[in-house]
Short mmCIF file of C-alpha atoms in Angstrom, two decimals:
data_model
loop_
_atom_site.label_atom_id
_atom_site.label_comp_id
_atom_site.label_asym_id
_atom_site.label_seq_id
_atom_site.Cartn_x
_atom_site.Cartn_y
_atom_site.Cartn_z
CA MET J 792 -11.25 -57.05 -115.82
CA THR J 793 -8.64 -54.74 -114.30
CA LYS J 794 -6.53 -55.91 -111.39
CA PRO J 795 -7.83 -54.36 -108.03
CA ILE J 796 -5.69 -51.78 -106.29
CA TYR J 797 -4.14 -53.29 -103.18
CA ILE J 798 -1.37 -52.86 -100.66
CA PRO J 799 1.24 -55.66 -101.07
CA PRO J 800 1.19 -57.81 -97.89
CA ASP J 801 4.97 -57.87 -97.70
CA SER J 802 5.48 -54.17 -98.08
CA LYS J 803 6.00 -51.68 -95.25
CA ARG J 804 2.84 -49.83 -94.41
CA VAL J 805 2.78 -46.01 -94.72
CA SER J 806 0.70 -44.37 -91.99
CA GLY J 807 -2.04 -42.29 -93.56
CA LEU J 808 -2.10 -44.04 -96.90
CA HIS J 809 -5.28 -46.18 -97.29
CA ILE J 810 -7.41 -48.02 -99.91
CA GLN J 811 -10.94 -46.74 -100.16
CA CYS J 812 -13.86 -48.56 -101.86
CA ARG J 813 -15.79 -45.81 -103.75
CA SER J 814 -18.77 -48.14 -103.85
CA CYS J 815 -19.28 -48.31 -100.13
CA ASN J 816 -16.84 -45.55 -98.95
CA ALA J 817 -15.23 -48.01 -96.58
CA LEU J 818 -11.53 -48.54 -96.16
CA ALA J 819 -10.24 -51.90 -97.52
CA ASP J 820 -6.52 -51.82 -96.54
CA LEU J 821 -6.34 -55.56 -95.84
CA GLY J 822 -8.01 -56.76 -98.94
CA ILE J 823 -11.26 -57.29 -97.09
CA CYS J 824 -14.41 -55.43 -98.20
CA ASN J 825 -15.95 -53.71 -95.13
CA LYS J 826 -19.35 -54.04 -96.76
CA THR J 827 -19.41 -57.74 -97.55
CA LYS J 828 -16.82 -58.77 -94.96
CA LYS J 829 -15.24 -61.02 -97.62
CA ALA J 830 -11.98 -60.96 -99.52
CA ILE J 831 -11.93 -58.64 -102.52
CA ASN J 832 -12.16 -60.84 -105.63
CA SER J 833 -13.71 -60.98 -109.05
CA ASN J 834 -17.18 -61.03 -107.44
CA CYS J 835 -16.71 -57.93 -105.25
CA PRO J 836 -19.09 -55.22 -106.30
CA GLY J 837 -16.63 -52.46 -105.60
CA ARG J 838 -13.58 -54.16 -107.20
CA ASN J 839 -13.16 -51.54 -109.95
CA THR J 840 -13.87 -48.62 -107.69
CA MET J 841 -10.87 -48.95 -105.43
CA CYS J 842 -8.53 -46.08 -105.11
CA TYR J 843 -5.62 -44.94 -102.94
CA LYS J 844 -6.64 -42.29 -100.42
CA ALA J 845 -4.38 -39.98 -98.36
CA VAL J 846 -5.32 -38.89 -94.79
CA VAL J 847 -2.96 -36.27 -93.43
CA HIS J 848 -2.95 -34.58 -90.06
CA VAL J 849 -2.83 -30.79 -90.36
CA PRO J 850 0.13 -29.43 -88.36
CA GLY J 851 -0.64 -27.06 -85.62
CA THR J 852 -4.12 -28.53 -84.96
CA LYS J 853 -5.35 -31.15 -82.55
CA ASN J 854 -7.65 -33.25 -84.71
CA GLY J 855 -7.54 -31.37 -88.08
CA ARG J 856 -7.22 -33.75 -91.08
CA LYS J 857 -7.06 -33.31 -94.76
CA THR J 858 -7.85 -36.05 -97.26
CA LYS J 859 -7.29 -36.55 -100.97
CA ILE J 860 -8.16 -39.19 -103.45
CA LEU J 861 -4.87 -40.08 -105.26
CA LYS J 862 -4.61 -40.65 -108.99
CA ALA J 863 -1.89 -43.40 -108.67
CA VAL J 864 -2.73 -46.97 -109.48
CA GLN J 865 0.50 -48.51 -108.29
CA TYR J 866 1.52 -48.69 -104.66
CA GLU J 867 4.90 -47.11 -105.22
CA GLU J 868 3.36 -44.21 -107.23
CA ALA J 869 0.77 -43.80 -104.45
CA ILE J 870 3.47 -43.44 -101.80
CA ALA J 871 5.27 -40.71 -103.83
CA GLU J 872 1.96 -38.79 -104.34
CA PHE J 873 1.08 -39.24 -100.71
CA LEU J 874 4.42 -37.75 -99.47
CA GLU J 875 4.01 -34.84 -101.91
CA PHE J 876 0.54 -34.14 -100.54
CA LYS J 877 1.74 -34.48 -96.96
CA ASN J 878 4.84 -32.26 -97.36
CA SER J 879 2.70 -29.43 -98.93
CA PHE J 880 0.98 -28.97 -95.56
CA LYS J 881 4.29 -28.97 -93.64
CA GLU J 882 5.73 -26.25 -95.96
CA SER J 883 2.63 -24.07 -95.77
CA THR J 884 2.58 -24.41 -91.96
CA LEU J 885 6.34 -23.80 -91.42
CA GLU J 886 5.97 -20.31 -93.13
CA ASN J 887 3.59 -19.20 -90.46
CA ILE J 888 5.06 -20.60 -87.19
CA PRO J 889 7.82 -19.14 -84.88
CA ALA J 890 11.38 -20.33 -85.26
CA PRO J 891 11.44 -22.46 -82.09
CA ALA J 892 8.68 -24.53 -83.49
CA LEU J 893 10.85 -25.55 -86.43
CA LEU J 894 12.03 -28.51 -84.28
CA PRO J 895 8.81 -30.20 -83.39
CA LYS J 896 8.84 -33.52 -81.53
CA ILE J 897 8.54 -36.41 -83.94
CA PRO J 898 5.56 -38.55 -82.93
CA PRO J 899 6.06 -42.28 -82.57
CA PRO J 900 4.95 -44.20 -85.64
CA GLU J 901 1.46 -45.62 -85.44
CA LYS J 902 1.43 -49.28 -84.49
CA GLU J 903 0.17 -51.46 -87.33
CA LYS J 904 -3.08 -53.08 -86.42
CA THR J 905 -3.35 -56.86 -86.51
CA PRO J 906 -6.43 -58.17 -88.40
CA GLY J 907 -9.05 -59.78 -86.29
CA LEU J 908 -10.41 -63.25 -86.76
CA ILE J 909 -13.23 -62.22 -89.12
CA ALA J 910 -10.79 -60.48 -91.44
CA LEU J 911 -8.44 -63.50 -91.43
CA MET J 912 -11.24 -66.01 -92.05
CA ALA J 913 -12.30 -63.85 -95.06
CA LYS J 914 -8.73 -63.85 -96.31
CA TYR J 915 -8.39 -67.61 -95.82
CA VAL J 916 -11.54 -68.36 -97.73
CA GLY J 917 -10.27 -66.04 -100.56
CA TYR J 918 -7.03 -67.99 -100.47
CA LEU J 919 -8.89 -71.29 -100.89
CA HIS J 920 -10.78 -69.82 -103.83
CA GLY J 921 -7.42 -68.76 -105.44
CA ASP J 922 -7.86 -65.02 -105.00
CA ASN J 923 -4.75 -62.86 -105.29
CA ILE J 924 -2.31 -65.75 -105.33
CA PRO J 925 0.15 -66.85 -108.20
CA SER J 926 -1.22 -69.31 -110.61
CA PHE J 927 1.36 -71.85 -109.90
CA LYS J 928 0.27 -71.91 -106.25
CA LYS J 929 -3.41 -72.33 -106.99
CA LYS J 930 -5.13 -75.64 -106.12
CA THR J 931 -8.50 -76.71 -107.31
CA ARG J 932 -10.81 -77.46 -104.45
CA SER J 933 -14.19 -79.07 -104.60
CA LYS J 934 -17.26 -77.04 -103.86
CA GLY J 935 -18.17 -79.42 -101.12
CA HIS J 936 -14.81 -78.83 -99.37
CA LEU J 937 -15.18 -75.03 -99.62
CA ASP J 938 -18.70 -75.23 -98.29
CA ASP J 939 -17.48 -77.25 -95.28
CA VAL J 940 -14.78 -74.72 -94.55
CA GLU J 941 -17.20 -71.79 -94.65
CA ARG J 942 -19.71 -73.59 -92.56
CA CYS J 943 -17.06 -74.46 -89.96
CA LEU J 944 -15.86 -70.79 -89.66
CA LYS J 945 -19.35 -69.47 -89.40
CA ARG J 946 -20.02 -71.88 -86.54
CA TRP J 947 -17.01 -70.65 -84.69
CA VAL J 948 -18.12 -67.02 -85.20
CA THR J 949 -21.57 -67.93 -83.82
CA ALA J 950 -20.01 -69.63 -80.79
CA LEU J 951 -17.90 -66.59 -80.16
CA HIS J 952 -20.92 -64.15 -80.39
CA GLU J 953 -23.10 -66.35 -78.12
CA ASN J 954 -20.45 -66.26 -75.46
CA GLY J 955 -20.17 -62.39 -75.50
CA HIS J 956 -17.13 -62.06 -77.67
CA ILE J 957 -16.33 -59.70 -80.59
CA PRO J 958 -14.66 -61.90 -83.21
CA SER J 959 -13.30 -59.00 -85.24
CA ALA J 960 -11.50 -57.76 -82.10
CA ILE J 961 -9.86 -61.07 -81.30
CA ARG J 962 -6.36 -61.71 -82.70
CA ALA J 963 -5.33 -65.07 -83.97
CA ASP J 964 -2.61 -65.39 -81.31
CA GLU J 965 -5.11 -64.58 -78.61
CA VAL J 966 -7.12 -67.83 -79.11
CA ASN J 967 -6.65 -69.97 -76.00
CA ASP J 968 -8.10 -72.98 -74.33
CA ASP J 969 -10.98 -71.02 -72.91
CA LEU J 970 -12.17 -69.90 -76.39
CA ILE J 971 -11.65 -73.41 -77.79
CA SER J 972 -13.63 -74.82 -74.88
CA GLU J 973 -16.56 -72.53 -75.70
CA LEU J 974 -16.40 -73.86 -79.33
CA HIS J 975 -16.29 -77.40 -78.10
CA ASP J 976 -19.35 -76.91 -76.03
CA TYR J 977 -21.25 -75.17 -78.85
CA LEU J 978 -20.56 -78.03 -81.32
CA ILE J 979 -21.34 -80.79 -78.92
CA ASP J 980 -24.21 -79.40 -76.76
CA ASP J 981 -25.87 -76.91 -79.12
CA LEU J 982 -25.35 -78.38 -82.56
CA GLU J 983 -25.18 -81.96 -81.28
CA ILE J 984 -22.89 -82.94 -84.23
CA GLY J 985 -21.46 -86.37 -84.32
CA ASN J 986 -17.88 -87.44 -83.73
CA SER J 987 -17.06 -87.41 -87.40
CA GLY J 988 -18.40 -83.88 -87.84
CA TYR J 989 -16.52 -82.77 -84.69
CA ASN J 990 -13.29 -84.29 -85.99
CA ARG J 991 -13.83 -82.59 -89.42
CA SER J 992 -14.29 -79.24 -87.81
CA LEU J 993 -11.00 -79.57 -85.85
CA THR J 994 -9.21 -80.59 -89.09
CA ILE J 995 -10.47 -77.52 -90.85
CA LEU J 996 -9.45 -75.13 -88.07
CA THR J 997 -6.11 -76.82 -87.82
CA SER J 998 -5.51 -76.06 -91.59
CA PHE J 999 -6.76 -72.54 -91.06
CA TYR J 1000 -4.15 -71.94 -88.37
CA ARG J 1001 -1.47 -73.57 -90.46
CA TYR J 1002 -2.19 -71.03 -93.11
CA LEU J 1003 -2.08 -68.12 -90.53
CA ILE J 1004 1.33 -69.37 -89.27
CA ASN J 1005 2.68 -69.45 -92.91
CA GLU J 1006 1.39 -65.91 -93.36
CA GLY J 1007 3.04 -64.67 -90.16
CA TYR J 1008 -0.05 -63.77 -88.21
CA CYS J 1009 0.82 -66.20 -85.38
CA THR J 1010 3.41 -68.83 -84.33
CA LYS J 1011 1.41 -71.63 -82.60
CA ASN J 1012 -1.42 -73.82 -83.78
CA PRO J 1013 -3.91 -74.04 -80.85
CA PHE J 1014 -5.90 -76.85 -82.61
CA LEU J 1015 -3.06 -79.13 -83.43
CA ASP J 1016 -3.00 -81.16 -80.28
CA ILE J 1017 -6.69 -81.40 -79.42
CA PRO J 1018 -7.74 -85.08 -79.20
CA ARG J 1019 -10.12 -86.34 -81.91
CA LYS J 1020 -13.07 -88.31 -80.94
CA ALA J 1021 -13.34 -92.02 -81.55
CA VAL J 1022 -15.29 -92.96 -84.66
CA LYS J 1023 -16.59 -96.49 -85.10
CA GLU J 1024 -15.04 -97.98 -88.12
CA SER J 1025 -17.69 -99.90 -89.92
CA VAL J 1026 -17.66 -100.40 -93.71
CA GLU J 1027 -21.25 -100.59 -94.81
CA THR J 1028 -22.06 -102.54 -97.98
CA ILE J 1029 -25.27 -103.10 -99.84
CA GLU J 1030 -26.74 -106.58 -100.00
CA GLN J 1031 -28.04 -108.14 -103.29
CA ASP J 1032 -31.80 -108.08 -102.22
CA GLN J 1033 -31.36 -104.46 -101.07
CA PHE J 1034 -29.88 -103.50 -104.40
CA GLU J 1035 -32.49 -105.24 -106.49
CA ARG J 1036 -35.33 -103.67 -104.47
CA LEU J 1037 -33.77 -100.25 -104.81
CA LEU J 1038 -33.49 -100.63 -108.64
CA GLU J 1039 -37.21 -101.39 -108.67
CA ILE J 1040 -38.43 -98.33 -106.73
CA LEU J 1041 -35.98 -96.04 -108.56
CA LYS J 1042 -38.14 -96.63 -111.63
CA LYS J 1043 -41.24 -95.07 -109.84
CA PRO J 1044 -41.55 -91.26 -110.46
CA GLU J 1045 -44.32 -90.96 -107.90
CA LEU J 1046 -41.80 -91.85 -105.16
CA GLY J 1047 -39.30 -89.16 -106.16
CA LEU J 1048 -41.15 -86.22 -104.62
CA ARG J 1049 -40.22 -84.92 -101.20
CA PRO J 1050 -41.05 -81.66 -99.52
CA LEU J 1051 -37.97 -79.66 -98.25
CA PRO J 1052 -38.02 -77.63 -95.04
CA ASN J 1053 -38.55 -74.35 -97.02
CA GLY J 1054 -41.78 -75.77 -98.44
CA VAL J 1055 -40.48 -76.51 -101.96
CA ARG J 1056 -41.18 -79.93 -103.31
CA LYS J 1057 -37.94 -81.55 -104.67
CA ASN J 1058 -38.07 -84.22 -107.35
CA PHE J 1059 -35.39 -86.85 -106.91
CA TYR J 1060 -36.52 -89.02 -109.86
CA LYS J 1061 -34.61 -89.42 -113.07
CA SER J 1062 -35.16 -92.24 -115.66
CA TRP J 1063 -31.37 -92.96 -115.81
CA MET J 1064 -30.95 -93.32 -112.04
CA PRO J 1065 -31.12 -97.12 -112.02
CA SER J 1066 -28.33 -97.22 -114.63
CA ALA J 1067 -26.26 -94.74 -112.54
CA VAL J 1068 -26.57 -96.83 -109.43
CA SER J 1069 -25.64 -100.02 -111.38
CA LEU J 1070 -22.66 -98.33 -112.98
CA ALA J 1071 -21.33 -97.14 -109.67
CA LEU J 1072 -21.66 -100.62 -108.12
CA TYR J 1073 -20.15 -102.65 -111.06
CA SER J 1074 -17.33 -100.12 -111.69
CA GLY J 1075 -16.47 -99.12 -108.13
CA ARG J 1076 -15.73 -95.63 -109.27
CA ARG J 1077 -16.91 -92.31 -107.72
CA ARG J 1078 -20.00 -90.33 -108.82
CA THR J 1079 -18.03 -87.76 -110.85
CA GLU J 1080 -16.07 -90.57 -112.66
CA CYS J 1081 -19.26 -92.35 -113.52
CA VAL J 1082 -20.98 -89.38 -115.05
CA LEU J 1083 -17.89 -88.44 -117.08
CA MET J 1084 -17.18 -92.01 -118.50
CA LYS J 1085 -17.35 -91.91 -122.43
CA TRP J 1086 -17.68 -94.70 -124.81
CA LYS J 1087 -14.18 -94.12 -126.14
CA ASP J 1088 -12.91 -95.02 -122.63
CA ALA J 1089 -14.33 -98.57 -122.95
CA VAL J 1090 -11.80 -101.07 -124.41
CA TYR J 1091 -13.25 -104.10 -126.27
CA ASN J 1092 -11.63 -107.17 -127.74
CA ASP J 1093 -13.71 -109.36 -130.07
CA GLY J 1094 -16.79 -107.62 -128.74
CA ILE J 1095 -15.98 -108.57 -125.10
CA LEU J 1096 -15.32 -105.59 -122.64
CA GLN J 1097 -11.79 -105.76 -121.32
CA HIS J 1098 -11.65 -102.56 -119.10
CA VAL J 1099 -12.80 -98.94 -118.92
CA ILE J 1100 -10.07 -96.41 -118.64
CA VAL J 1101 -11.13 -93.69 -116.01
CA PRO J 1102 -9.19 -90.62 -114.88
CA ASP J 1103 -8.78 -90.50 -111.12
CA TYR J 1104 -10.29 -86.99 -110.81
CA LYS J 1105 -9.87 -86.84 -107.02
CA VAL J 1106 -6.09 -87.46 -107.10
CA ASN J 1107 -5.52 -85.35 -110.22
CA ARG J 1108 -7.29 -82.46 -108.54
CA ALA J 1109 -5.47 -82.94 -105.23
CA LYS J 1110 -2.12 -82.91 -107.02
CA ASN J 1111 -3.08 -80.21 -109.43
CA LEU J 1112 -1.96 -82.23 -112.28
CA PRO J 1113 -2.33 -81.04 -115.82
CA PRO J 1114 -4.32 -83.35 -118.24
CA GLU J 1115 -1.21 -84.61 -119.94
CA ASN J 1116 0.08 -85.88 -116.60
CA TRP J 1117 -3.25 -87.34 -115.34
CA ILE J 1118 -3.45 -90.54 -113.39
CA TYR J 1119 -5.89 -93.19 -114.82
CA ARG J 1120 -7.54 -96.28 -113.28
CA TYR J 1121 -8.45 -99.40 -115.06
CA VAL J 1122 -11.96 -100.74 -114.30
CA PRO J 1123 -12.10 -104.55 -114.91
CA GLY J 1124 -14.58 -105.55 -117.61
CA THR J 1125 -16.57 -107.93 -115.50
CA ALA J 1126 -19.66 -109.70 -116.95
CA GLU J 1127 -21.93 -107.43 -114.93
CA LEU J 1128 -20.34 -104.30 -116.22
CA HIS J 1129 -20.28 -105.76 -119.82
CA ASN J 1130 -24.00 -106.52 -119.69
CA LEU J 1131 -24.86 -103.12 -118.32
CA LEU J 1132 -22.85 -101.33 -121.08
CA GLU J 1133 -24.51 -103.58 -123.71
CA GLU J 1134 -27.88 -102.38 -122.41
CA LEU J 1135 -26.80 -98.66 -122.30
CA GLY J 1136 -25.23 -98.83 -125.78
CA LYS J 1137 -28.17 -100.25 -127.61
CA GLU J 1138 -29.03 -96.87 -129.31
CA SER J 1139 -25.66 -95.28 -129.81
CA ARG J 1140 -22.04 -95.72 -129.05
CA ASN J 1141 -20.60 -92.53 -130.32
CA PRO J 1142 -17.05 -92.42 -128.90
CA ASP J 1143 -17.44 -88.89 -127.66
CA ASP J 1144 -20.83 -89.54 -126.01
CA TYR J 1145 -21.10 -90.08 -122.30
CA ILE J 1146 -22.01 -93.62 -121.35
CA LEU J 1147 -24.52 -92.57 -118.75
CA ALA J 1148 -27.48 -90.51 -119.94
CA PRO J 1149 -25.88 -88.81 -122.99
CA ASP J 1150 -28.90 -86.67 -123.69
CA GLU J 1151 -29.34 -85.34 -120.25
CA VAL J 1152 -29.41 -81.44 -120.29
CA MET J 1153 -28.42 -81.17 -116.64
CA SER J 1154 -24.76 -80.54 -116.03
CA ARG J 1155 -22.54 -83.43 -115.12
CA ALA J 1156 -21.74 -81.85 -111.77
CA SER J 1157 -25.43 -81.63 -111.00
CA MET J 1158 -25.97 -85.19 -112.07
CA ALA J 1159 -23.32 -86.39 -109.64
CA SER J 1160 -24.90 -84.36 -106.78
CA LEU J 1161 -28.39 -85.69 -107.62
CA MET J 1162 -27.19 -89.36 -107.65
CA SER J 1163 -26.25 -89.31 -103.90
CA LYS J 1164 -29.42 -87.43 -102.89
CA SER J 1165 -31.77 -89.63 -105.02
CA PHE J 1166 -30.09 -92.80 -103.65
CA ALA J 1167 -30.58 -91.70 -100.03
CA HIS J 1168 -34.21 -90.50 -100.71
CA TYR J 1169 -35.30 -93.74 -102.41
CA PHE J 1170 -33.31 -96.13 -100.08
CA SER J 1171 -35.08 -94.56 -97.04
CA GLN J 1172 -38.40 -95.83 -98.41
CA LEU J 1173 -37.33 -99.42 -98.44
CA GLY J 1174 -37.87 -99.64 -94.69
CA TYR J 1175 -34.41 -100.97 -93.62
CA GLN J 1176 -33.24 -100.18 -90.11
CA LYS J 1177 -29.77 -99.10 -91.36
CA GLN J 1178 -29.69 -96.20 -93.83
CA LEU J 1179 -27.06 -96.56 -96.50
CA SER J 1180 -25.40 -93.81 -98.55
CA PHE J 1181 -24.28 -93.84 -102.26
CA GLY J 1182 -20.70 -94.54 -101.15
CA CYS J 1183 -21.73 -98.04 -100.15
CA LEU J 1184 -21.72 -99.10 -103.80
CA ARG J 1185 -18.06 -98.35 -104.14
CA ARG J 1186 -17.29 -100.17 -100.82
CA THR J 1187 -19.33 -103.08 -101.96
CA ASN J 1188 -17.35 -103.42 -105.12
CA PHE J 1189 -13.91 -103.25 -103.54
CA SER J 1190 -15.00 -105.66 -100.84
CA SER J 1191 -16.06 -108.15 -103.39
CA LEU J 1192 -12.99 -107.61 -105.45
CA SER J 1193 -10.70 -108.07 -102.41
CA SER J 1194 -12.32 -111.39 -101.48
CA ALA J 1195 -11.82 -112.54 -105.07
CA ILE J 1196 -8.25 -111.63 -105.96
CA GLY J 1197 -6.77 -110.44 -102.62
CA MET J 1198 -6.53 -107.01 -101.09
CA GLU J 1199 -3.18 -106.23 -102.58
CA ASN J 1200 -4.36 -106.89 -106.17
CA ALA J 1201 -7.63 -104.98 -105.42
CA ARG J 1202 -5.55 -102.04 -104.32
CA THR J 1203 -3.83 -101.85 -107.62
CA ILE J 1204 -7.26 -101.49 -109.32
CA SER J 1205 -8.65 -99.14 -106.75
CA GLY J 1206 -5.60 -96.88 -106.71
CA HIS J 1207 -5.30 -96.46 -102.96
CA ALA J 1208 -1.95 -95.70 -101.54
CA ASP J 1209 -1.75 -98.62 -99.24
CA ASN J 1210 -3.74 -101.55 -97.89
CA LYS J 1211 -4.38 -99.77 -94.60
CA THR J 1212 -6.71 -97.29 -96.34
CA LEU J 1213 -8.46 -99.98 -98.31
CA LYS J 1214 -8.99 -102.12 -95.23
CA LYS J 1215 -10.08 -99.26 -92.97
CA PHE J 1216 -12.62 -97.54 -95.28
CA TYR J 1217 -13.55 -99.86 -98.21
CA VAL J 1218 -13.42 -103.56 -97.36
CA SER J 1219 -16.11 -105.19 -95.31
CA GLN J 1220 -15.04 -107.83 -92.96
CA LYS J 1221 -18.56 -109.36 -93.30
CA VAL J 1222 -18.02 -109.77 -97.14
CA LEU J 1223 -14.62 -111.28 -96.60
CA ALA J 1224 -15.95 -113.77 -94.08
CA ARG J 1225 -18.77 -114.81 -96.36
CA ALA J 1226 -16.38 -115.41 -99.19
CA ALA J 1227 -14.19 -117.52 -96.91
CA LYS J 1228 -16.90 -119.66 -95.45
CA GLN J 1229 -16.08 -122.42 -97.85
CA HIS J 1230 -12.43 -122.35 -96.74
CA GLY J 1231 -11.08 -125.53 -95.02
CA VAL J 1232 -8.13 -125.28 -92.70
CA PHE J 1233 -6.65 -128.54 -93.81
CA ASP J 1234 -8.13 -128.75 -97.40
CA GLU J 1235 -4.88 -128.35 -99.32
CA ARG J 1236 -6.62 -129.24 -102.57
CA LYS J 1237 -8.88 -126.15 -102.38
CA LYS J 1238 -5.93 -123.99 -101.55
CA ASP J 1239 -4.10 -125.12 -104.64
CA GLU J 1240 -7.22 -124.51 -106.80
CA GLN J 1241 -7.68 -121.04 -105.43
CA GLN J 1242 -4.04 -120.23 -106.00
CA ARG J 1243 -4.10 -121.50 -109.63
CA ALA J 1244 -7.28 -119.46 -110.22
CA THR J 1245 -5.59 -116.30 -108.94
CA ASP J 1246 -2.40 -116.96 -110.99
CA ASP J 1247 -4.51 -117.36 -114.11
CA ILE J 1248 -6.27 -114.00 -113.56
CA LEU J 1249 -2.94 -112.23 -113.13
CA LYS J 1250 -1.24 -113.65 -116.23
CA PRO J 1251 -0.26 -110.80 -118.58
CA ASP J 1252 -1.63 -112.62 -121.61
CA SER J 1253 -4.94 -113.72 -119.97
CA ASP J 1254 -8.21 -112.47 -121.20
CA HIS J 1255 -8.95 -111.53 -117.67
CA SER J 1256 -5.93 -109.23 -117.21
CA ILE J 1257 -6.61 -106.21 -115.08
CA ASP J 1258 -3.98 -104.13 -116.92
CA ARG J 1259 -4.14 -104.55 -120.64
#
């Protein structure tokens, strides 16, 4: 596909030289399609119909204009062709006017228009998708994050409209406390979003303005110093009886159907779902990592599972690392995980096969998405007062692991940057308290036994080594 015609953002604009989309006949000087209101990218219907267009004022007239579709495809060539077209009118006019008019007043140059918020939002979304940026600057962002950004920006546009503003006419540097206050009221009073959702919106808008500052559209970030709302830090884990009851009802297809708001009946049942939930709990890895585990990643010694080598896709994507530099995590080969893999590998252990549902025709990304939705759908039918999410499986694993070998050692396995992150988001105080209930303040014998058990686990030559 050919590269779209565009005006380089760092070049000096030439008054009267524009880009026109022949598909919708709208000007698209800023790389924003006036038809879709989005950045021109590979999905733009008029991408291959863009052309340079000259709009020239006819000397000696008040509003007379002449236009021409230019043949040039490069910006420098378009400038030269534009000037030639413009000068042709000057020459023909000068032949027919009196001598005193040979020294006309030079009109002041047209002031370049600053894009409004709508255009800047579209440009930012295009930037996040990697449109029109060098390959070495591109970052792979998850679909969930991109959807969150677009949802947040649309909410801001809605808030502006409902308060009588025209978003396309508001410049980035005109956003003040009054406009932000209106957005605040819309999020809290109209949408009634929670504290976490409110904080996430502010984080997205802070990043949006950080981008605008880097691009030179403004100098101040109005969202930077807005206080975030307090969020109750509670690490929710799943209890054994809850887990066992969930596995039982996950086997019932008749409980998987649920009508959606649009009237469509969605089926959340999959025969491999109990295995998926068990794999997430016993490995402590994320959904994407679970669905992408292969048999060649499982390391055995004398028929006993030692560990499973798993790429940390979240970190690798965030750091934009090539496959040869990927970061890997080692999942301990616990008895529970060993038994689960024995069950899953009864029919085949082809090294290149996925461990979870190797014959599933659904894409791995769709499987990961369905896992969390199916978990929530089935768990809600158990009748518990507290609703849990799929992430509780990972938190349960790390909480149990921390109580067994200590948080510092658990962090080495989980791959978190520091204990603070692990403690704040993944380790349940309730699980730690339960594990420590046999602890005696003055029972030195038990302390010695626990220390010897921990030392034995961490020996490099031990069969229980976490890093073989």
